[in-house]
XYZ file of C-alpha atoms in Angstrom:
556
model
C -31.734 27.957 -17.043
C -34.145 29.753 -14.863
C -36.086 27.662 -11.391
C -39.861 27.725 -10.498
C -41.097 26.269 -7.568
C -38.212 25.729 -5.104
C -37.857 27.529 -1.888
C -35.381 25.509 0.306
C -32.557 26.787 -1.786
C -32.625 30.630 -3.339
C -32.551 30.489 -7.020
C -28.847 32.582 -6.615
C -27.275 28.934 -5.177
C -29.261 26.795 -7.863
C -27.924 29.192 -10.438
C -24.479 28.903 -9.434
C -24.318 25.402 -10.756
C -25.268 25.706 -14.063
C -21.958 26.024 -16.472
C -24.180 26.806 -19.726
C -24.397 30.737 -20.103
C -26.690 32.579 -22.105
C -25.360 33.859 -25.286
C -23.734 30.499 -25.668
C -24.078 27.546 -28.169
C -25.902 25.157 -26.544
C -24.534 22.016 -25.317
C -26.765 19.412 -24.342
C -24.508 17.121 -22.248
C -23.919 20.892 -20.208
C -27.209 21.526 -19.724
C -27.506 17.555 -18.590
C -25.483 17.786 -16.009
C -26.547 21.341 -14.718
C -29.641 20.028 -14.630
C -28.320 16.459 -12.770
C -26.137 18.597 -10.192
C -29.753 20.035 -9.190
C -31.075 17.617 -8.559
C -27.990 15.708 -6.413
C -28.353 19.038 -4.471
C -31.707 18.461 -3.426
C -30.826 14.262 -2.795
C -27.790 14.778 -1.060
C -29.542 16.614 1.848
C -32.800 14.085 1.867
C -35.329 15.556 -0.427
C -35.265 12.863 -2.691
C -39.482 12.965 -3.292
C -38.921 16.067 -4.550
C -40.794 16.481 -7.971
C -38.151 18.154 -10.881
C -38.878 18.653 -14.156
C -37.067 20.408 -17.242
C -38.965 21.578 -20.176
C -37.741 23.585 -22.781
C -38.761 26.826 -24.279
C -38.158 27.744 -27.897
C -37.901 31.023 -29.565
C -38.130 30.099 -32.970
C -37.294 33.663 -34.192
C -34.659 35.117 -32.017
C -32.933 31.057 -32.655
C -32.823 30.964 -28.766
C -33.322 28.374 -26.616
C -34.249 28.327 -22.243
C -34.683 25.786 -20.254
C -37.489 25.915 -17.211
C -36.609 23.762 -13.995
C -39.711 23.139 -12.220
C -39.435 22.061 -8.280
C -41.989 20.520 -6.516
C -41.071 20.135 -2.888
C -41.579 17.467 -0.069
C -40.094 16.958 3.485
C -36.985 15.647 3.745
C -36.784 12.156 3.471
C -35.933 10.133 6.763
C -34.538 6.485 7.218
C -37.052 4.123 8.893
C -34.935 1.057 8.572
C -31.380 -0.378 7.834
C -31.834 -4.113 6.460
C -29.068 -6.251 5.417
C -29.369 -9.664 3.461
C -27.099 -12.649 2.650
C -24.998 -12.214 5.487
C -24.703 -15.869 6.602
C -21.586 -15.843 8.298
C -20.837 -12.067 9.072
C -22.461 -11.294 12.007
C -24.654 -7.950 11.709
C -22.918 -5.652 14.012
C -19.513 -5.890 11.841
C -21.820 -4.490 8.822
C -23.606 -1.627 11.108
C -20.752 -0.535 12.308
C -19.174 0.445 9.077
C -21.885 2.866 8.361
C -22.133 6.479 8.580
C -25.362 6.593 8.936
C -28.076 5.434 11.269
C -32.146 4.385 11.378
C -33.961 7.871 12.158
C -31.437 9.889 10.269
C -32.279 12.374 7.532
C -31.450 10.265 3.970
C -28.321 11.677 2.710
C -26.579 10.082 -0.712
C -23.046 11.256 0.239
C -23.388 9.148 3.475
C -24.693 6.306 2.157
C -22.036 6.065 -0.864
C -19.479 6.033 1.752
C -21.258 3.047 3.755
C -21.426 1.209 0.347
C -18.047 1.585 -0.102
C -17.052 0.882 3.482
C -18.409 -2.415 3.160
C -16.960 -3.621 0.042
C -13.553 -2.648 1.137
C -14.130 -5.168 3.981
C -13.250 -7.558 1.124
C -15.615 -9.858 2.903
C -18.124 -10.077 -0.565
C -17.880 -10.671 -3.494
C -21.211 -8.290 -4.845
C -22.663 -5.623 -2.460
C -25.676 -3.772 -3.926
C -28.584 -1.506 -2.552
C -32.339 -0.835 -3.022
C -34.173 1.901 -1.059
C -37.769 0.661 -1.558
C -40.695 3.113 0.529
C -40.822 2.779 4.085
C -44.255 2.181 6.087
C -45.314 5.524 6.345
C -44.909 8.780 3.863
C -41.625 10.728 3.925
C -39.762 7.119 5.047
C -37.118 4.692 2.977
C -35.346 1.742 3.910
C -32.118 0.648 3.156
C -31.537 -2.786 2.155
C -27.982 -4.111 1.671
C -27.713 -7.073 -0.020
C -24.261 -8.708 0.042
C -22.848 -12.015 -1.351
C -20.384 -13.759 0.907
C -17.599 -15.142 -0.438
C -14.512 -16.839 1.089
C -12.208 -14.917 3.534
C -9.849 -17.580 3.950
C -6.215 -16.457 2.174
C -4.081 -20.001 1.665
C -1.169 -19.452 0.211
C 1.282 -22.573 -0.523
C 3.786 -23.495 -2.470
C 6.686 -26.324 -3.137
C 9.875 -25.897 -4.292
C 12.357 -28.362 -5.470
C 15.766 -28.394 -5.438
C 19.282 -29.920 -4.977
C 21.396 -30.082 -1.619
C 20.834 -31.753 1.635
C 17.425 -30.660 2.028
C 15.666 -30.637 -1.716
C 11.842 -29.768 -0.682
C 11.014 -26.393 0.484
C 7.497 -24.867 0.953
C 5.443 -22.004 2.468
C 1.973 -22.243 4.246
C 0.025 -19.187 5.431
C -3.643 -18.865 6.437
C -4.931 -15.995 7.139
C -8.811 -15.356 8.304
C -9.963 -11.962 7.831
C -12.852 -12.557 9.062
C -13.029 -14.576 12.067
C -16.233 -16.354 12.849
C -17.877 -13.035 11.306
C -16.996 -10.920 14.175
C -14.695 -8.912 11.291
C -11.189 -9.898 13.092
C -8.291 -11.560 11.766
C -6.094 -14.564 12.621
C -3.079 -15.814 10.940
C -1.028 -18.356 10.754
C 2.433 -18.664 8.493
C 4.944 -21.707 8.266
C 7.711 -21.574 6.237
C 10.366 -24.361 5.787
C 12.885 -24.052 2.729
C 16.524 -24.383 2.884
C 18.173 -20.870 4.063
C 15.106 -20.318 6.636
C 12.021 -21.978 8.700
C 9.194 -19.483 10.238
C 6.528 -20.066 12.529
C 4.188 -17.338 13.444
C 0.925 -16.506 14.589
C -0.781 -13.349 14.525
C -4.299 -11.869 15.793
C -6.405 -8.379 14.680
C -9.502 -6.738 16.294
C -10.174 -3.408 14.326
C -12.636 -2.155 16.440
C -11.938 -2.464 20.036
C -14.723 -1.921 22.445
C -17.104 -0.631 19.754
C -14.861 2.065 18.294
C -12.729 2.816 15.482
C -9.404 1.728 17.814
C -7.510 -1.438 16.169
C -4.962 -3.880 18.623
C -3.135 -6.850 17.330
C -0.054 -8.822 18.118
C 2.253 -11.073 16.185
C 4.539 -13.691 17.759
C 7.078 -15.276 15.430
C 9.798 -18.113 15.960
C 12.352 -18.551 13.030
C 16.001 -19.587 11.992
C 17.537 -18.151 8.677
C 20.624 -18.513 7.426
C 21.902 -15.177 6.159
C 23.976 -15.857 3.203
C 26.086 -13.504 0.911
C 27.457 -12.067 4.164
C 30.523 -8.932 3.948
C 33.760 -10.053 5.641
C 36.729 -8.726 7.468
C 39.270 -10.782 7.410
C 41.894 -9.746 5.516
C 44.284 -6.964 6.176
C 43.297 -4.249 7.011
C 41.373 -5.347 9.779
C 38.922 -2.897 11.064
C 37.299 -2.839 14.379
C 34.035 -1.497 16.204
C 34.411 2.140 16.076
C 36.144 2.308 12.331
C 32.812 2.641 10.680
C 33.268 5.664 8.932
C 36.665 4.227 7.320
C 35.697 1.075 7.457
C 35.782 -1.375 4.262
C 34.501 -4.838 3.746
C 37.112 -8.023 1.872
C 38.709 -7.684 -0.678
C 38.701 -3.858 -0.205
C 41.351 -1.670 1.763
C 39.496 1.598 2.095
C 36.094 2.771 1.760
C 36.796 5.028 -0.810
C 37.688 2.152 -2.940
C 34.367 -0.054 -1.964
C 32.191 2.897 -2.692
C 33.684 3.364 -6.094
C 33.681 -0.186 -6.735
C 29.598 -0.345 -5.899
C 28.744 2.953 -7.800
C 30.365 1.001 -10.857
C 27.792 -1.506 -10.342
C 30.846 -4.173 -9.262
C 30.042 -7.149 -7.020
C 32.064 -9.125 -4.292
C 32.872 -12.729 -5.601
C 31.830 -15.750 -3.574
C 35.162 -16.070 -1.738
C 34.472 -12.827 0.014
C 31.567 -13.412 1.239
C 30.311 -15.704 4.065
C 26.937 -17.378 6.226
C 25.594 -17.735 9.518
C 22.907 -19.105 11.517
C 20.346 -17.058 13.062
C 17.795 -18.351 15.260
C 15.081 -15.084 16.620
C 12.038 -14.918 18.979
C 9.705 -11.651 18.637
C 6.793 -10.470 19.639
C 5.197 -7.422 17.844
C 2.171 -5.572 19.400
C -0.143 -2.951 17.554
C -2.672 -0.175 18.006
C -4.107 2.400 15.601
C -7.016 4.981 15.535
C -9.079 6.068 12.581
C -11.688 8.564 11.679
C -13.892 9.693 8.916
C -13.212 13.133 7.330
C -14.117 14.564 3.960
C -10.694 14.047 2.513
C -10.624 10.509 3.425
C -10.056 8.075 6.721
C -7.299 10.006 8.789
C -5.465 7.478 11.075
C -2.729 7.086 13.442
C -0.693 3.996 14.383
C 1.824 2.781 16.346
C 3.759 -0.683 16.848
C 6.118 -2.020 19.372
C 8.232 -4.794 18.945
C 11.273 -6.585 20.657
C 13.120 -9.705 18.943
C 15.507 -11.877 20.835
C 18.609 -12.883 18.525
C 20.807 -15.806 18.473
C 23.742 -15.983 16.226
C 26.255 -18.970 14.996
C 29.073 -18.785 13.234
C 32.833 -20.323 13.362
C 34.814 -17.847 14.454
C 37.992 -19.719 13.236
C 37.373 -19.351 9.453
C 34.895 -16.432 9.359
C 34.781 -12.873 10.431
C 31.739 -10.686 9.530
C 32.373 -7.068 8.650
C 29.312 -5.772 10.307
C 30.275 -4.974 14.045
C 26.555 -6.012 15.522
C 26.723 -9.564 13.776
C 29.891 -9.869 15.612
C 28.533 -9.233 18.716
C 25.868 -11.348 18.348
C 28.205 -14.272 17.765
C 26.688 -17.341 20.678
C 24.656 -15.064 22.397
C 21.316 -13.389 23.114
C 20.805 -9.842 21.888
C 17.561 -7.825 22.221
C 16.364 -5.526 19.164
C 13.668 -3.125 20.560
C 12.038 -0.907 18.197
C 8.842 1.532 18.419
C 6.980 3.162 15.222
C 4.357 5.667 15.054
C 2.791 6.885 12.279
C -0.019 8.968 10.564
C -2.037 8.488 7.560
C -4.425 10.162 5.251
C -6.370 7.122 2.577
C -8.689 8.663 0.497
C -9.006 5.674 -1.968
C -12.328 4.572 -3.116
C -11.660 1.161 -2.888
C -8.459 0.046 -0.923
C -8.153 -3.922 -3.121
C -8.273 -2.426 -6.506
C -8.792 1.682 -6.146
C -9.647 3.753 -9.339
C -9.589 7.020 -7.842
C -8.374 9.131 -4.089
C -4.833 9.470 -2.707
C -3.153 7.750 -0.375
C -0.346 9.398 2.287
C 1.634 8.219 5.200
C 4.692 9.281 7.381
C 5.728 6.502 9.648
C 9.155 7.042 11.702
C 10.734 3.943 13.606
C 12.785 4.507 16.277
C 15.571 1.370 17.274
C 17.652 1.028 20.166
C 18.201 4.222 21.552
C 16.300 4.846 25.129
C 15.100 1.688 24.526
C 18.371 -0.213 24.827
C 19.260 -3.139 22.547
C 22.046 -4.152 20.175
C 20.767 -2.169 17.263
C 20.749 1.663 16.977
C 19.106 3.689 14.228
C 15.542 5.380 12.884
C 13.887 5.045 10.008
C 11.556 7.289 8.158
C 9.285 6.169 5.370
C 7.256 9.136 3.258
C 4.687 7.619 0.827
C 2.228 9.152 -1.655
C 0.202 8.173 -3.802
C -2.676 8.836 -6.377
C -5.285 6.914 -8.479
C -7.534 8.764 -10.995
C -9.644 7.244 -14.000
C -8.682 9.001 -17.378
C -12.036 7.400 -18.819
C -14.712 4.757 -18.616
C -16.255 3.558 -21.398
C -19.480 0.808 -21.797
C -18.718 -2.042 -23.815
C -20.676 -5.064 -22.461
C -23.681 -5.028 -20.291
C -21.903 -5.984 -17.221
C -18.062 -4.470 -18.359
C -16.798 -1.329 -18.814
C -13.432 -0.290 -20.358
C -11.461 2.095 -18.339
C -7.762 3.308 -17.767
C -6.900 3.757 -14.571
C -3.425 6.150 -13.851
C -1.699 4.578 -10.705
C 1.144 6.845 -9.116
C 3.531 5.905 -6.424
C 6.748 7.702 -4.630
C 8.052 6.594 -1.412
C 11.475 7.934 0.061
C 12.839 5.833 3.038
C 15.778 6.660 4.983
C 17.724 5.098 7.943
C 19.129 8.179 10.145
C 21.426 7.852 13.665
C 19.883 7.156 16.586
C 21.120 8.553 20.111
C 22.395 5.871 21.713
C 24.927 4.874 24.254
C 27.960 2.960 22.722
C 29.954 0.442 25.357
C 33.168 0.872 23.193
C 33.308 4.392 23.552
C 31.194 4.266 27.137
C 29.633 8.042 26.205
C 25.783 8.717 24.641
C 26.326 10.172 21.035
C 24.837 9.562 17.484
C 25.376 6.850 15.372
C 23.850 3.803 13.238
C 24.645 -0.011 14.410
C 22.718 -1.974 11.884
C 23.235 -4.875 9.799
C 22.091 -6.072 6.400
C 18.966 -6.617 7.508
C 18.145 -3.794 8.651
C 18.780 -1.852 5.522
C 16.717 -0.576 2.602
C 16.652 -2.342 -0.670
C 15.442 -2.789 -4.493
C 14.417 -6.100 -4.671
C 14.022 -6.023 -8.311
C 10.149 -7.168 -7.720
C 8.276 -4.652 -6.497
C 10.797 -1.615 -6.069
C 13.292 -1.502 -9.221
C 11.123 -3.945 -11.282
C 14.159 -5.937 -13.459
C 17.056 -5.047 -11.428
C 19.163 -7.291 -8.769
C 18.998 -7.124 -5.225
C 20.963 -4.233 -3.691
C 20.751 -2.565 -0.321
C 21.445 0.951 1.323
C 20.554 3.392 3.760
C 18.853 6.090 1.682
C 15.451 4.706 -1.417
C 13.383 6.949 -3.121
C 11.356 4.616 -4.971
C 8.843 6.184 -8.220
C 6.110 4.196 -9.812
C 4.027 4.761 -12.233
C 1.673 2.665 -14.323
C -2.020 2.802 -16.403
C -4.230 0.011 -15.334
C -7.307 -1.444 -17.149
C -9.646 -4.058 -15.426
C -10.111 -7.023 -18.191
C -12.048 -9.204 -15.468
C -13.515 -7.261 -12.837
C -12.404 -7.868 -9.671
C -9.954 -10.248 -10.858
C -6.972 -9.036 -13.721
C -5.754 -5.976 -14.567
C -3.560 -5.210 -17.125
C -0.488 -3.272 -16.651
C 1.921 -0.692 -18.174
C 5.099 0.214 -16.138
C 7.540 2.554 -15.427
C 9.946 2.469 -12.459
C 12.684 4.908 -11.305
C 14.502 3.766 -7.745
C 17.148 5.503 -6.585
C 19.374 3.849 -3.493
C 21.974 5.053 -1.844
C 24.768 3.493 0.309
C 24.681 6.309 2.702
C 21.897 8.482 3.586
C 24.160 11.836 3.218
C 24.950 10.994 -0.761
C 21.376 12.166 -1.468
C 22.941 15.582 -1.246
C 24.515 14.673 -4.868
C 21.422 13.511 -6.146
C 22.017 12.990 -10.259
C 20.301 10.524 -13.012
C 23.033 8.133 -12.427
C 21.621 7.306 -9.241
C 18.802 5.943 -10.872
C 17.269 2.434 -11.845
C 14.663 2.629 -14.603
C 12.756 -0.106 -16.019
C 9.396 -0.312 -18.144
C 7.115 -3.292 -18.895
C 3.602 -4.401 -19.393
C 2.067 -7.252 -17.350
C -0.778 -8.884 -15.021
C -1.961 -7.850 -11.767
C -4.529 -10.632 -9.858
C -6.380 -8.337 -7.946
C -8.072 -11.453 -5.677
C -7.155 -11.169 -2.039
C -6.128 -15.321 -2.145
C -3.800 -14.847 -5.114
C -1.574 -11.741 -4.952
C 0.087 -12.239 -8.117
C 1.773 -9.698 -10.118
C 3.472 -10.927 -13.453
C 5.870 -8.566 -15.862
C 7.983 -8.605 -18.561
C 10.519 -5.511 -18.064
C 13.275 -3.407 -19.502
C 15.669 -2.029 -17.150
C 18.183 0.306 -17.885
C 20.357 3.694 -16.519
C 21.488 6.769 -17.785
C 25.417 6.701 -17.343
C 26.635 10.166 -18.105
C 24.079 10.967 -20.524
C 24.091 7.878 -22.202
C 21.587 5.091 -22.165
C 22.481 1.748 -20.695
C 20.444 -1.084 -20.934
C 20.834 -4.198 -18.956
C 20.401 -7.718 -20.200
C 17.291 -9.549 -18.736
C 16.795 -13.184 -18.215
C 14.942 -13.477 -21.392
C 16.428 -13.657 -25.039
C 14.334 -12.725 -27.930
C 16.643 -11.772 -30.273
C 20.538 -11.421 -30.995
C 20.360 -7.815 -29.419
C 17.054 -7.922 -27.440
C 16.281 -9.559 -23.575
C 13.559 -8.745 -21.268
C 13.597 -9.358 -17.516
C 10.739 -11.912 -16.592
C 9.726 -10.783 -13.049
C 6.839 -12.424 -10.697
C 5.636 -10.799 -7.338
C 3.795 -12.522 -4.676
C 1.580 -10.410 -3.117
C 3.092 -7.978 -0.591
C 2.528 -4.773 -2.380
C -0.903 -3.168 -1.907
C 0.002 -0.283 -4.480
């Protein structure tokens, strides 16, 4: 492939794209897109009047064939106007803003991909598409974004029914994400069920004074009760200070309680107790993000302090966790402060089909910052998206699979902190269940119980196809989550330490209805041997599947 006519780039750099060398069989789709990666070159840095043509030249005898790339060059194209349509609610600014690029600038493709993108990850439209008709003059285009509002209201609601004293439970949240089209976000959740009733209210402004700097607060009033609670009631007694030997009813040592959860063993009812918890908090936020070619690099940081309030009868109960027994008819402050960093260079954040994802977040607890509970908390997560193919079926629906990656390790460390038992400032963890890491068996450990720890590295993987756009998306699973009861048994990582599952299932991908739906296979590898675990589902005398629904919550 030789070049004729251009002399903004030397025919050395147009020559560098081209993959089809002489000598070679020709492929057509290679000499396609050598001749397509031309001409982006020329678009992506405005000379999109240019004039480029390909002919071909055959040599009948010699059975060869060349191709001839003749450039006719113009200026460089320049932006005269940025128009946007359908935009009813959303006020104009919110759209302008997300855009890299600007009336007067020099057209460039790259930037306005990005801008295109940028506003359909607002999540604010349902359709977003662009025309680039002539300008008034020569040399000009405009820009004209027309979008397709659609609602940006989330209500989520349900009603449960049940036995007991209070049979009716349900959940209401409403969240606006884009408040009176200035592009903000209020929210408002109330939950009222049995075991816990939650009021909160919570406000977002991602672009404070004009910039790429996001604030937001949170203030929540709830009472739980905490059920399935570890005792200590029965000799041997242990007290603040015997955490490291320490062992919860009907255990005597902690050797023994270890063993007895590695074997998968669970306390019985009798064991275990409840209390009331009643909690105040307010959470504020901040964050910065900017633009760079490997994605939108960000930092953030929250702050948060809860006031805590717990009730139990002393008389018949004693917790095993030295922090809920301290908290026993009185106030206790749990201040905690989390920065973090992030890299997202997804396509599209909703439903993404290709670009990474990666975060390090690090919560510090008590400490400095006083309180009743000591510890940090690092989270790691990566992840990946990348379409394998993309095939045209109908006019307006394409077939693709979509590979979906996910690991996230999480680990609870000590804190330096000053402990009024031993009146000295030293290391150490006070925490309580709540505070721990778990595998819910919904969206970490797919199929498995509820268990908690201090230590979860937590593997997904999974091939997605779209069968309504926007909407569903099929599924294919495979999980491996690996907890640990202390963050120092990592050291002795092994298989065994592993929950697997697999599955197929339905993802809604619409912001109002989070809904992920599975049917899963869980199972571990016991020294070398397979063990499968029963699910909830019988379909045969020696096959069961776990049925497993997730409401929203995970944006993986």
């Amino acid at each position: 492939m030789t070049f004729e006519g251009n002399r903004v780039f030397p025919s050395s750099q147009l020559e560098a794209l081209v993959t089809q060398r002489k000598g070679k069989a020709v492929s057509l789709q290679k000499v396609q897109d050598d001749f397509q990666r031309v001409v982006d070159l020329y678009t992506e840095n405005g000379y999109i009047f240019n004039q480029i043509q390909r002919r071909e030249v055959r040599d009948e005898p010699a059975k060869t064939v060349a191709y001839v790339v003749a450039i006719t060059e113009y200026d460089k194209a320049h932006i005269e106007r940025i128009v946007f349509k359908g935009n009813e609610k959303t006020s104009e600014e919110v759209l302008r803003r997300e855009l890299s690029i600007v009336e007067g600038d020099v057209f460039n493709r790259a930037k306005i991909i990005d801008g295109y993108r940028a506003l359909y990850n607002l999540q604010y439209f349902s359709s977003v598409t662009l025309d680039t008709p002539a300008g008034s003059a020569p040399g000009l285009i405009d820009l004209v974004f027309t979008v397709e509002e659609s609602s940006t209201a989330d209500i989520n609601f349900g009603v449960m029914f049940s036995g007991g004293d209070f049979p009716i439970s349900g959940t209401i949240k409403w969240n606006e994400r884009n408040f009176r089209g200035n592009g903000q976000t209020l929210g408002v959740n109330v939950e009222l069920s049995p075991v816990k009733q939650l009021a909160s209210l919570n406000f977002y402004e991602p672009w404070l004074m004009g910039i790429r700097w996001s604030a937001g607060a949170t203030l929540s009033v709830e009472h739980s009760t905490e059920t399935d609670v570890l005792q200590d009631i029965l000799a041997p007694v242990f007290s603040a200070g015997d955490e490291e030997i320490a062992a919860p009813d009907p255990y005597a040592t902690r050797e023994e309680y270890l063993a007895a959860l590695a074997a998968g063993e669970t306390i019985p009812d009798q064991y275990l107790m409840s209390y009331e918890s009643f909690e105040v908090s307010l959470a504020l936020n901040t964050g910065y993000r900017m633009k760079t070619e490997a994605g939108m690099l960000g930092v953030r940081g929250s702050i948060s302090s809860r006031l805590r309030y717990i009730d139990y009868d002393p008389m018949l109960y004693r917790p095993f966790e030295a922090s809920v027994r301290d908290n026993l008819n009185a106030f206790r402050l749990i201040d905690r402060i989390a920065p973090a960093i992030y890299l997202d260079g997804r396509d599209y954040y909703l439903n993404p089909s290709s670009g990474w994802y990666l975060s390090q977040g690090i919560g510090f607890t008590g400490g400095v910052l006083g309180g009743s509970r000591h510890y940090i908390r690092t989270d790691t997560v990566a992840e990946g998206f990348l379409t394998l193919f993309k095939v045209p079926v109908f006019e307006a629906w394409d077939w693709s699979i979509i590979l979906a990656a996910h690991t996230g390790l999480s680990m609870i460390l000590p804190q330096f902190y000053y402990d009024p038992q031993k009146k000295i400032w030293g290391p150490g963890t006070v925490t309580d269940s709540t505070d721990l890491l778990y595998i819910d068996g919904m969206t970490v450990g797919r199929g498995w119980r509820e268990m908690y720890g201090e230590a979860l590295w937590d593997n997904k993987i999974e091939l997605r196809t779209p069968l309504a756009k926007d909407i569903l998306t099929g599924v294919l699973f495979f999980d491996a989550a690996a907890l640990w009861n202390e963050t120092a048994d990592m050291a002795s990582i092994a298989i065994d330490d592993f929950r697997f599952s697999f599955g197929a299932g339905l993802r809604f991908t619409i912001p109002q209805f989070p809904i992920r739906l599975y049917l899963g296979k869980a199972f571990q590898v016991i020294d070398g041997n397979v063990v499968w675990k029963d699910g909830d589902l019988t379909l045969g005398d020696n096959l069961s599947l776990s049925f497993i629904i997730s409401l929203g919550g995970d944006v993986f």
